[in-house]
Amino acid sequence: MAAASVAGFPFSSEGLAKHLNGVASAASVSHDTVKNKIKAIYSNLTVTEATYLKAYSTEVAGLSQDKFDAIFAPVLGKLELNEQDKATSLKLFKSVSSVVYNVYADDFDALKEIRYDVDNVKLFNSIAAKAQVEGLTFDDILDFFFATNGVEAELRTLLGSKTNAELINIIANPESQKTLVKDAVYSVLQHKTGAGALTVSDAVYNLGITADDIVTTFNNVNAEIKSAKQAAQALALGYIRAYPLVSTGGNTGGGNGGGTTVTTPTTTPGIYDVSAQVTTVGGKATLNLVDANVLAAFDALVAANAGKTDLTLTLNLGTVSAAIVEVPLSKAIIEAAKAKGIANVAVTFNGLTVTIPVTQFGEAVTLTVSTEADTTVTSITSLKLASKVYSFDLTVGGVETTAFKQPLIIKLPLVNTTGLDKELLSVAKIVYGQLQYHGGVVDGDYIVEPRDTFSSYAVVENKVTFSDIANVQAWAGRQIQVVAAKGAIEGIGSGKFAPKSNVTRAEFSKMLIRALNLENSTATESFSDVASTAWYAPYVAVAAEKGIITGRNASTFDPNATITRAEMATMISRAVKSLNPAATTDASALSKFSDAAKISASLKDGVAFAASNNLVIGNAGKFNPNDTATRAEAAVIIYRTINFK
């Protein structure tokens, strides 16, 4: 509304001189064109809609300085104006708002006071100096809103494929308005350098004002100035009547009724290059997505994978120099992903990738990744660091969320691995100054690990030694070392492993869930003999939820009972099948064991699967299915499982 009412009238001394002396304006859109466009819009307003403009003008006239400062705080905070300039800003806002109705009445003379006001010129000059831009004029404001790459053109591009009925629905929907404004403003803010550069975009960028700041201010105006929403809707309807948005293509608007459809990103389906949409201010890089373009990328991915499910769209931010990277995914993106069958949105930059299963969320999601100093880890351990140290944060609907129903997958780039034993590399979680080891699968120069909780993580070479494994070294030594390095199995204290000790059902549940990265803090169980505070409770919950292990009956688990070799093989088989549904069983595999008849009927299929895939081998032609499994045997079968392809 402010832009509409002051169209064509420069504020700075330079712009005023050009205007009065007939010198061609620097603006890429002529004053007459804009003025005629505004008059066309106003001529399409109904009498009732005009009353909304009058109500808005009247309400703003009574706005206090404190309320004005609060409404415009997201922008004023970046401008750092003195009290006099703040007062001038309020006076300017009131003057412009009064003109909103005066222009409807074809009274352009009311603009004279604004265009000649010395305080206004000083305010613009002050802002230009702070933003380190030369000659900021109101012509530049015109460009920002009305040029061929301005806000109006971007809105036409975003809305070009909509029917008038859909557009009217959007006008009535505040959430849709927020998304449209943000997308349009963000796109225009990108025009800060090079061909088509806009002075206002350059100034806004230098001042650190983001699209989110502008959208928040837009929301504040609608919330605090009660008549603003109706007035804005009235002008929007007048615009649609004057310049219908049709999908004729090849035109960005500008008064002839033309429009364009949303441009589908010209990227490889599944990978969307968003590097140009990253802005960095004060050590923090923010990805500013245009929702419509992301939805177009979804469509391209779906079209290229007809009939396929579990699709992932990767947002490639390229190389980012900032220590903090923030990636907001709007609610519109989340909902569209679910509607279009997109299971995951992955974010990648600097070799790091975070894959987010978006179907579990119903609100906007913001991922923040911070690169921390190596000393975060090296100050608490002598283990060799094999990656940078990263802190991961996620908000859902603006609320910090640290646990997820579906794990988020982090893929960390490895560094300085020369001379390291890659099989001993483990993703380590930093918790209260100590490291918790969570394993991970080494994939070339990366390590991949699903996480159901977020915190700070790094990769270390976790060399673990035990003093009591000499007797099993030949067949289990390396396996114990690797599985312990991954955090899937632990010693009993004092540097001992107790390889010959029996394994309980609770212990093996933990070993298996940790080894296969199946941890899920939201899983629950209802066994009467598993206390919620027991160390093994979260692992039993996941194992039971996934059908990997069953209770002795519906209500009891018997956590301290020892586990047999056949039971262990069956649990392993169920777990592997849950992760690899295509894996097959060769029923004849049991014939290699002379004691196969001793395997319980309910466990034969599990043992057969394990034998078919060399997860169990046996000894001297026997499987010994009913022998109690030892810790060394558990380490060996888990080692084979984590290497199962």
XYZ file of C-alpha atoms in Angstrom:
645
model
C 0.000 0.000 0.000
C 2.852 2.369 0.823
C 4.500 1.666 -2.520
C 1.250 2.136 -4.400
C 0.499 5.507 -2.899
C 3.849 7.183 -3.475
C 4.529 5.765 -6.934
C 6.665 8.023 -9.072
C 7.769 10.512 -6.419
C 11.464 10.468 -5.373
C 12.534 11.431 -1.867
C 16.258 12.047 -1.986
C 17.673 15.318 -3.230
C 19.179 13.578 -6.243
C 15.918 11.911 -7.215
C 13.971 15.127 -6.662
C 16.337 17.079 -8.904
C 15.951 14.541 -11.685
C 12.197 14.609 -11.327
C 11.873 18.401 -11.399
C 14.416 18.985 -14.163
C 13.014 16.372 -16.510
C 16.164 14.224 -16.383
C 15.553 10.543 -17.152
C 15.166 8.611 -13.930
C 17.515 5.813 -13.001
C 14.464 3.666 -12.327
C 13.866 0.974 -14.928
C 10.134 1.618 -14.731
C 8.752 5.028 -15.707
C 6.844 7.206 -13.271
C 3.921 7.577 -15.652
C 3.685 3.809 -16.114
C 3.509 3.242 -12.379
C 1.086 6.087 -11.815
C -1.228 4.794 -14.542
C -1.006 1.294 -13.123
C -1.996 2.539 -9.672
C -4.920 4.508 -11.092
C -6.091 1.403 -12.974
C -6.054 -0.627 -9.753
C -7.957 2.028 -7.815
C -10.547 2.344 -10.557
C -11.371 -1.334 -10.030
C -12.192 -0.938 -6.332
C -15.779 -1.075 -5.117
C -17.187 1.623 -2.849
C -17.080 -0.813 0.079
C -13.440 -1.635 -0.608
C -12.652 2.077 -0.652
C -14.035 2.364 2.884
C -11.459 -0.200 3.958
C -8.713 2.102 2.675
C -10.234 5.018 4.590
C -10.406 2.945 7.789
C -6.761 1.988 7.388
C -5.703 5.599 6.850
C -7.622 6.703 9.951
C -6.247 3.942 12.203
C -2.638 4.603 11.208
C -3.079 8.315 11.907
C -3.484 7.446 15.604
C -0.489 5.082 15.786
C 1.887 5.778 18.687
C 5.672 5.786 18.411
C 6.006 2.797 20.749
C 3.542 0.710 18.754
C 5.185 1.694 15.471
C 8.604 0.711 16.841
C 7.232 -2.668 17.960
C 5.564 -3.403 14.612
C 8.649 -2.529 12.567
C 11.193 -3.872 15.089
C 12.537 -6.609 12.751
C 13.626 -3.901 10.274
C 14.276 -0.980 12.622
C 16.558 -3.187 14.685
C 18.833 -3.644 11.672
C 18.685 0.059 10.692
C 19.735 1.235 14.183
C 18.034 4.598 13.725
C 18.309 7.377 16.269
C 15.192 8.700 17.979
C 14.769 11.562 15.512
C 14.962 9.227 12.505
C 12.487 6.848 14.168
C 10.088 9.757 14.613
C 10.571 10.693 10.953
C 9.876 7.084 9.966
C 6.591 7.125 11.875
C 5.618 10.465 10.329
C 6.456 9.118 6.875
C 4.437 5.957 7.482
C 1.435 8.005 8.581
C 1.732 10.325 5.581
C 2.000 7.500 3.104
C -0.883 5.641 4.753
C -3.128 8.691 4.507
C -2.315 8.917 0.810
C -3.619 5.365 0.313
C -7.133 6.773 0.444
C -6.295 10.143 -1.120
C -5.020 8.453 -4.282
C -8.305 6.572 -4.513
C -9.970 9.984 -4.528
C -7.576 10.993 -7.359
C -5.871 13.495 -5.080
C -2.190 13.261 -5.985
C -1.524 16.742 -4.582
C -1.436 15.152 -1.140
C 1.931 13.724 -2.109
C 3.580 17.129 -2.308
C 4.227 17.355 1.420
C 5.906 13.969 1.347
C 8.082 14.596 -1.702
C 9.425 17.958 -0.425
C 9.868 16.987 3.218
C 13.481 17.669 4.245
C 13.325 15.165 7.115
C 12.386 12.415 4.685
C 15.363 13.216 2.462
C 17.688 13.174 5.492
C 16.237 9.805 6.587
C 16.916 8.216 3.203
C 20.412 9.656 3.090
C 21.086 8.280 6.572
C 19.903 4.809 5.588
C 22.003 4.946 2.407
C 25.094 5.784 4.441
C 24.498 2.940 6.883
C 23.947 0.524 3.984
C 26.994 1.808 2.119
C 25.075 2.400 -1.086
C 25.289 5.526 -3.199
C 22.361 7.779 -3.969
C 19.448 5.845 -2.493
C 16.353 7.488 -3.974
C 12.685 6.792 -4.042
C 13.185 5.847 -7.672
C 15.040 2.856 -6.240
C 12.011 2.031 -4.110
C 9.962 2.102 -7.320
C 12.334 -0.384 -8.925
C 12.156 -2.661 -5.918
C 8.389 -2.918 -6.205
C 7.596 -2.344 -9.870
C 10.628 -3.063 -12.097
C 10.708 -6.095 -14.370
C 12.612 -7.954 -11.642
C 10.781 -6.347 -8.722
C 8.259 -7.625 -6.202
C 5.266 -7.243 -8.517
C 6.965 -9.237 -11.301
C 8.005 -11.976 -8.883
C 4.469 -12.229 -7.532
C 3.126 -12.520 -11.059
C 5.618 -15.287 -11.755
C 4.590 -17.152 -8.606
C 0.887 -16.692 -9.263
C 0.868 -16.954 -13.044
C -0.401 -20.530 -13.092
C -3.262 -19.874 -10.660
C -6.888 -19.427 -11.625
C -8.667 -16.287 -10.442
C -10.682 -18.436 -8.029
C -7.462 -19.799 -6.561
C -6.029 -16.310 -6.313
C -9.062 -15.028 -4.446
C -8.709 -17.969 -2.056
C -5.068 -17.046 -1.479
C -6.047 -13.456 -0.762
C -8.343 -14.740 1.982
C -5.715 -17.089 3.448
C -3.144 -15.351 5.712
C -0.711 -18.286 5.652
C -0.689 -18.346 1.859
C -0.098 -14.600 1.840
C 2.905 -14.956 4.121
C 4.432 -17.590 1.876
C 3.850 -15.541 -1.282
C 5.286 -12.371 0.208
C 8.339 -14.177 1.521
C 8.997 -15.947 -1.784
C 8.598 -12.764 -3.820
C 10.656 -10.582 -1.492
C 13.377 -13.197 -1.201
C 13.700 -13.474 -4.974
C 13.952 -9.704 -5.346
C 16.534 -9.479 -2.561
C 18.804 -11.675 -4.676
C 19.125 -8.879 -7.270
C 21.858 -7.091 -5.330
C 24.782 -7.355 -7.723
C 25.448 -7.773 -11.430
C 22.942 -7.317 -14.243
C 19.543 -6.194 -13.016
C 20.902 -5.184 -9.611
C 18.496 -3.240 -7.421
C 19.823 -0.553 -5.072
C 17.277 -1.384 -2.381
C 18.218 -5.087 -2.528
C 21.869 -4.143 -2.150
C 21.050 -1.859 0.783
C 18.863 -4.436 2.493
C 21.560 -7.106 2.102
C 24.277 -4.823 3.505
C 22.071 -3.988 6.481
C 21.466 -7.678 7.217
C 17.711 -7.399 6.680
C 16.314 -10.764 5.576
C 13.157 -11.839 3.801
C 12.038 -13.278 7.146
C 12.457 -9.834 8.753
C 10.251 -8.277 6.094
C 7.630 -11.035 6.325
C 7.590 -10.747 10.117
C 6.984 -7.011 9.766
C 4.222 -7.740 7.247
C 2.642 -10.092 9.792
C 3.010 -7.490 12.547
C 1.222 -4.869 10.471
C -1.694 -7.224 9.846
C -1.841 -8.249 13.495
C -1.472 -4.824 15.144
C -3.229 -2.573 12.624
C -6.648 -4.205 12.488
C -7.794 -2.495 9.298
C -4.612 -3.353 7.356
C -5.686 -6.818 6.279
C -8.974 -5.671 4.730
C -7.266 -2.739 3.025
C -4.551 -4.992 1.583
C -7.144 -7.498 0.377
C -9.085 -4.691 -1.281
C -6.016 -3.500 -3.196
C -5.121 -7.085 -4.149
C -8.594 -7.679 -5.560
C -8.391 -4.403 -7.452
C -5.053 -5.491 -8.908
C -6.427 -8.850 -10.073
C -9.378 -7.130 -11.732
C -7.110 -4.628 -13.463
C -4.384 -7.100 -14.430
C -5.731 -10.675 -14.529
C -3.053 -13.306 -13.917
C -3.263 -15.783 -16.759
C -0.794 -18.462 -17.821
C 0.127 -17.001 -21.211
C 3.860 -17.208 -20.538
C 6.647 -14.988 -21.727
C 5.638 -11.883 -19.775
C 6.349 -10.732 -16.277
C 3.366 -8.451 -15.988
C 3.514 -4.723 -16.290
C -0.028 -3.783 -17.187
C -1.046 -5.880 -20.166
C -2.697 -8.724 -18.295
C 0.074 -11.226 -19.103
C 1.673 -13.621 -16.662
C 4.091 -16.477 -16.336
C 4.043 -19.857 -14.746
C 6.484 -20.978 -12.090
C 9.775 -21.985 -13.645
C 10.713 -25.601 -13.068
C 14.314 -25.754 -11.802
C 16.604 -26.999 -14.550
C 18.350 -29.548 -12.361
C 18.903 -33.254 -12.275
C 15.710 -34.739 -10.785
C 16.436 -35.416 -7.142
C 19.155 -32.758 -6.828
C 18.159 -29.098 -6.610
C 21.023 -26.584 -6.710
C 20.088 -23.887 -4.212
C 23.559 -22.401 -3.769
C 22.406 -19.070 -5.218
C 19.717 -18.878 -2.531
C 22.167 -18.843 0.377
C 22.905 -15.531 2.077
C 25.606 -15.057 4.700
C 25.476 -12.398 7.388
C 27.794 -12.256 10.371
C 29.092 -15.822 10.164
C 25.648 -17.342 9.625
C 24.475 -18.670 6.254
C 20.743 -18.957 5.663
C 19.026 -20.809 2.852
C 16.096 -18.735 1.593
C 13.944 -21.111 -0.415
C 11.196 -20.055 -2.778
C 8.425 -22.501 -1.969
C 7.031 -22.595 -5.486
C 10.415 -23.582 -6.918
C 10.861 -26.363 -4.385
C 7.417 -27.702 -5.265
C 8.424 -27.618 -8.930
C 11.530 -29.632 -8.040
C 9.280 -32.136 -6.253
C 7.198 -32.458 -9.416
C 10.288 -33.013 -11.562
C 11.519 -35.724 -9.185
C 8.161 -37.503 -9.151
C 7.867 -37.298 -12.939
C 11.307 -38.858 -13.363
C 10.457 -41.695 -10.962
C 6.944 -42.694 -11.931
C 5.509 -45.331 -9.628
C 8.422 -45.178 -7.194
C 8.136 -44.360 -3.524
C 10.531 -43.297 -0.766
C 11.896 -40.488 -2.961
C 14.456 -37.985 -1.704
C 14.986 -34.416 -2.925
C 18.474 -33.139 -2.155
C 18.973 -29.412 -1.629
C 22.571 -28.689 -2.634
C 23.874 -25.539 -0.955
C 27.332 -25.981 -2.482
C 30.349 -24.627 -0.586
C 29.418 -22.539 2.438
C 32.071 -20.622 4.365
C 29.965 -19.718 7.404
C 30.287 -21.641 10.668
C 26.510 -21.736 11.118
C 24.152 -22.904 8.385
C 20.384 -22.551 8.775
C 17.940 -24.304 6.457
C 14.239 -23.465 6.980
C 11.654 -25.708 5.310
C 8.247 -24.060 5.355
C 5.045 -25.844 6.291
C 4.023 -25.543 2.642
C 7.121 -27.520 1.618
C 6.539 -30.174 4.292
C 2.894 -30.631 3.348
C 3.659 -30.692 -0.380
C 6.353 -33.328 0.122
C 3.882 -35.577 1.898
C 1.166 -34.964 -0.674
C 3.495 -35.725 -3.578
C 5.038 -38.850 -2.054
C 8.435 -37.312 -1.249
C 9.698 -39.201 1.800
C 12.857 -37.224 2.514
C 14.449 -33.850 1.998
C 18.243 -33.974 2.178
C 20.451 -30.954 2.815
C 24.047 -31.062 1.621
C 26.934 -28.581 1.815
C 30.692 -28.839 2.231
C 30.436 -32.623 1.854
C 28.063 -32.930 4.834
C 24.566 -34.313 4.235
C 21.570 -34.450 6.575
C 18.573 -36.448 5.346
C 15.271 -35.482 6.964
C 12.281 -37.884 6.780
C 9.698 -35.135 6.444
C 6.577 -37.288 6.673
C 6.843 -37.326 10.478
C 6.403 -33.559 10.703
C 3.303 -31.407 10.345
C 4.807 -27.960 10.824
C 7.644 -25.885 9.406
C 11.068 -27.372 10.093
C 14.365 -25.529 10.510
C 17.680 -27.405 10.469
C 20.714 -25.644 11.918
C 24.221 -27.072 11.583
C 27.104 -25.410 13.418
C 30.763 -26.266 12.888
C 32.514 -26.207 16.246
C 36.183 -26.020 17.178
C 38.138 -29.298 17.123
C 38.973 -28.657 20.772
C 35.373 -29.506 21.625
C 36.538 -33.127 21.201
C 40.320 -33.029 21.514
C 40.060 -31.407 24.944
C 38.180 -34.415 26.351
C 39.870 -37.377 24.628
C 43.205 -38.491 23.206
C 41.459 -40.425 20.418
C 42.304 -39.227 16.927
C 39.721 -36.947 15.348
C 38.640 -37.996 11.841
C 36.097 -35.272 10.992
C 35.099 -31.766 11.887
C 32.900 -31.309 14.945
C 29.276 -30.544 14.152
C 26.341 -29.460 16.287
C 22.876 -30.252 14.911
C 19.655 -28.541 15.938
C 16.104 -28.890 14.644
C 12.986 -26.894 15.357
C 9.489 -28.022 14.401
C 6.888 -25.290 14.350
C 9.457 -23.054 16.028
C 9.926 -25.471 18.953
C 13.311 -27.103 19.519
C 13.043 -30.849 18.917
C 15.804 -33.269 19.908
C 14.144 -36.688 19.452
C 12.537 -38.059 16.302
C 10.150 -40.891 15.516
C 12.045 -41.538 12.279
C 15.814 -41.055 12.565
C 17.530 -38.302 10.621
C 20.559 -39.573 8.717
C 23.836 -37.692 8.981
C 26.613 -38.287 6.459
C 29.851 -36.782 7.730
C 32.908 -36.181 5.518
C 36.064 -37.807 6.883
C 39.298 -35.839 7.232
C 42.889 -36.687 8.213
C 42.345 -40.449 7.934
C 45.860 -41.305 6.733
C 47.227 -43.974 9.056
C 43.889 -44.526 10.774
C 42.090 -47.870 10.961
C 38.858 -47.039 9.135
C 37.077 -50.062 10.579
C 37.494 -48.516 14.029
C 35.998 -45.161 13.082
C 32.870 -44.293 15.026
C 30.460 -41.392 15.199
C 30.728 -40.018 18.708
C 28.074 -37.976 20.487
C 29.302 -35.354 22.934
C 27.285 -35.518 26.139
C 28.283 -33.491 29.201
C 31.943 -33.516 28.312
C 32.087 -37.218 27.483
C 31.866 -39.241 24.269
C 29.162 -41.795 23.524
C 29.955 -44.060 20.572
C 27.265 -44.780 18.007
C 29.118 -46.534 15.212
C 28.232 -45.611 11.677
C 28.960 -47.170 8.301
C 32.080 -46.003 6.470
C 31.246 -45.221 2.840
C 34.414 -44.194 1.040
C 35.422 -40.796 2.424
C 32.250 -40.494 4.514
C 30.597 -42.138 7.463
C 26.814 -42.540 7.596
C 24.830 -42.757 10.801
C 21.065 -42.493 11.476
C 20.336 -40.467 14.602
C 17.078 -40.370 16.530
C 18.409 -37.548 18.711
C 20.423 -34.423 17.934
C 23.455 -33.044 19.719
C 27.108 -32.409 18.835
C 28.863 -35.146 16.861
C 32.284 -35.980 15.474
C 34.122 -39.023 14.107
C 37.001 -40.555 16.050
C 39.216 -43.616 15.721
C 37.998 -45.520 18.763
C 40.753 -47.997 19.643
C 39.498 -50.272 22.408
C 41.700 -52.933 24.031
C 40.847 -55.723 26.477
C 43.286 -57.733 28.567
C 41.328 -60.995 28.703
C 40.587 -61.948 25.075
C 43.809 -63.830 24.212
C 42.009 -67.206 24.249
C 39.486 -66.052 21.620
C 41.808 -63.756 19.685
C 42.137 -66.093 16.698
C 38.418 -66.261 15.907
C 36.884 -63.308 17.765
C 39.613 -60.795 18.621
C 39.221 -58.436 15.683
C 35.450 -58.716 15.802
C 35.358 -57.756 19.484
C 37.639 -54.773 18.817
C 35.507 -53.440 15.933
C 32.117 -53.980 17.583
C 33.400 -52.329 20.766
C 34.754 -49.401 18.720
C 31.279 -48.912 17.275
C 29.789 -48.757 20.764
C 27.623 -51.829 20.170
C 29.253 -53.889 22.898
C 31.096 -52.829 26.018
C 33.573 -54.313 28.456
C 32.745 -55.202 32.006
C 35.216 -52.741 33.511
C 38.908 -52.706 34.440
C 39.873 -53.332 30.820
C 38.175 -56.739 30.692
C 35.644 -58.121 28.220
C 34.683 -61.515 29.746
C 34.430 -63.264 26.346
C 33.181 -66.565 27.773
C 30.414 -65.064 29.869
C 26.826 -65.700 28.877
C 24.657 -63.082 27.175
C 21.235 -62.151 28.519
C 18.200 -61.255 26.433
C 18.469 -57.651 27.613
C 22.187 -57.425 26.783
C 21.760 -58.824 23.287
C 18.838 -56.470 22.608
C 21.135 -53.535 23.321
C 24.019 -54.975 21.289
C 21.823 -55.594 18.277
C 19.915 -52.308 18.310
C 23.115 -50.292 18.770
C 24.997 -52.246 16.093
C 22.306 -51.794 13.444
C 21.583 -48.159 14.314
C 17.961 -48.909 15.153
C 17.772 -46.708 18.237
C 14.517 -44.814 18.584
C 13.870 -42.853 21.758
C 10.133 -42.702 21.014
C 9.648 -46.501 20.986
C 7.610 -47.958 23.861
C 6.945 -51.396 25.372
C 4.501 -52.730 27.941
C 6.304 -55.665 29.599
C 5.626 -55.820 33.313
C 9.203 -56.911 34.075
C 10.922 -54.102 32.140
C 11.082 -50.961 34.247
C 11.037 -47.739 32.224
C 14.182 -46.637 34.059
C 16.142 -49.846 33.325
C 19.278 -49.345 31.195
C 17.981 -51.839 28.643
C 14.395 -50.513 28.431
C 14.843 -48.340 25.280
C 16.549 -51.200 23.422
C 13.939 -53.769 24.390
C 11.263 -51.288 23.307
C 12.728 -50.933 19.814
C 13.397 -54.673 19.453
C 9.849 -55.501 20.513
C 8.292 -52.760 18.374
C 10.101 -54.028 15.271
C 9.283 -57.666 16.013
C 12.961 -58.540 16.410
C 12.352 -60.112 19.788
C 9.193 -61.339 21.478
C 8.292 -61.658 25.113
C 7.987 -64.949 26.928
C 4.299 -64.106 26.809
C 2.210 -61.001 26.199
C 3.216 -59.357 29.470
C 6.729 -60.561 30.381
C 10.085 -60.241 28.630
C 12.441 -62.078 31.009
C 15.339 -59.648 30.469
C 17.892 -61.465 32.624
C 17.443 -64.888 31.041
C 20.380 -66.095 28.955
C 19.970 -66.349 25.203
C 20.703 -69.450 23.128
C 22.614 -69.539 19.866
C 19.420 -70.328 17.933
C 17.562 -67.441 19.593
C 20.468 -65.119 18.844
C 20.523 -66.191 15.165
C 16.760 -65.652 14.927
C 16.941 -62.158 16.418
C 19.732 -61.282 14.021
C 17.727 -62.599 11.075
C 14.628 -60.590 11.969
C 16.694 -57.440 12.326
C 18.478 -57.904 9.004
C 15.201 -58.669 7.213
C 13.665 -55.475 8.576
C 16.492 -53.513 6.986
C 16.899 -55.656 3.861
C 13.472 -56.998 2.846
C 14.915 -58.402 -0.393
C 17.318 -60.735 1.427
C 16.409 -64.386 0.849
C 16.574 -67.683 2.726
C 17.945 -70.956 1.412
C 16.083 -73.634 3.370
C 18.755 -76.180 2.496
C 21.315 -74.154 4.440
C 20.409 -76.076 7.606
C 21.635 -79.312 6.039
C 25.221 -78.269 6.699
C 24.559 -78.772 10.418
C 24.400 -82.350 11.684
C 22.379 -81.236 14.692
C 19.780 -79.226 12.734
C 17.010 -81.449 14.119
C 17.670 -79.950 17.554
C 16.639 -76.490 16.384
C 13.198 -75.519 17.694
C 10.578 -75.403 14.949
C 9.817 -71.744 15.738
C 13.484 -70.810 15.270
C 14.381 -72.854 12.174
C 13.507 -70.155 9.659
C 15.656 -67.602 11.502
C 18.646 -69.936 11.758
C 18.230 -70.922 8.080
C 18.289 -67.261 7.041
C 21.380 -66.599 9.156
C 23.124 -69.672 7.745
C 22.122 -68.784 4.163
C 23.791 -65.397 4.512
C 26.854 -66.590 6.479
C 25.810 -64.736 9.600
C 26.322 -68.029 11.478
C 28.766 -70.738 10.427
C 28.833 -73.365 13.140
C 31.730 -75.442 14.399
C 32.869 -78.874 13.219
C 29.623 -79.379 11.286
C 27.409 -78.523 14.242
C 25.424 -75.451 15.164
C 24.784 -76.255 18.849
C 21.474 -74.365 18.733
C 20.554 -74.762 22.385
C 23.911 -73.770 23.871
C 23.922 -70.483 25.689
C 25.539 -67.791 23.577
C 28.742 -66.209 24.873
C 29.807 -62.576 24.637
C 32.546 -63.497 22.150
C 30.030 -65.329 19.934
C 27.674 -62.351 20.162
C 30.473 -60.016 19.031
C 31.257 -62.239 16.032
C 27.670 -62.509 14.811
C 27.132 -58.766 15.268
C 30.349 -58.047 13.345
C 29.081 -60.154 10.452
C 25.729 -58.424 10.649
C 27.095 -54.879 10.417
C 29.071 -55.967 7.354
C 26.064 -57.632 5.720
C 25.497 -56.348 2.195
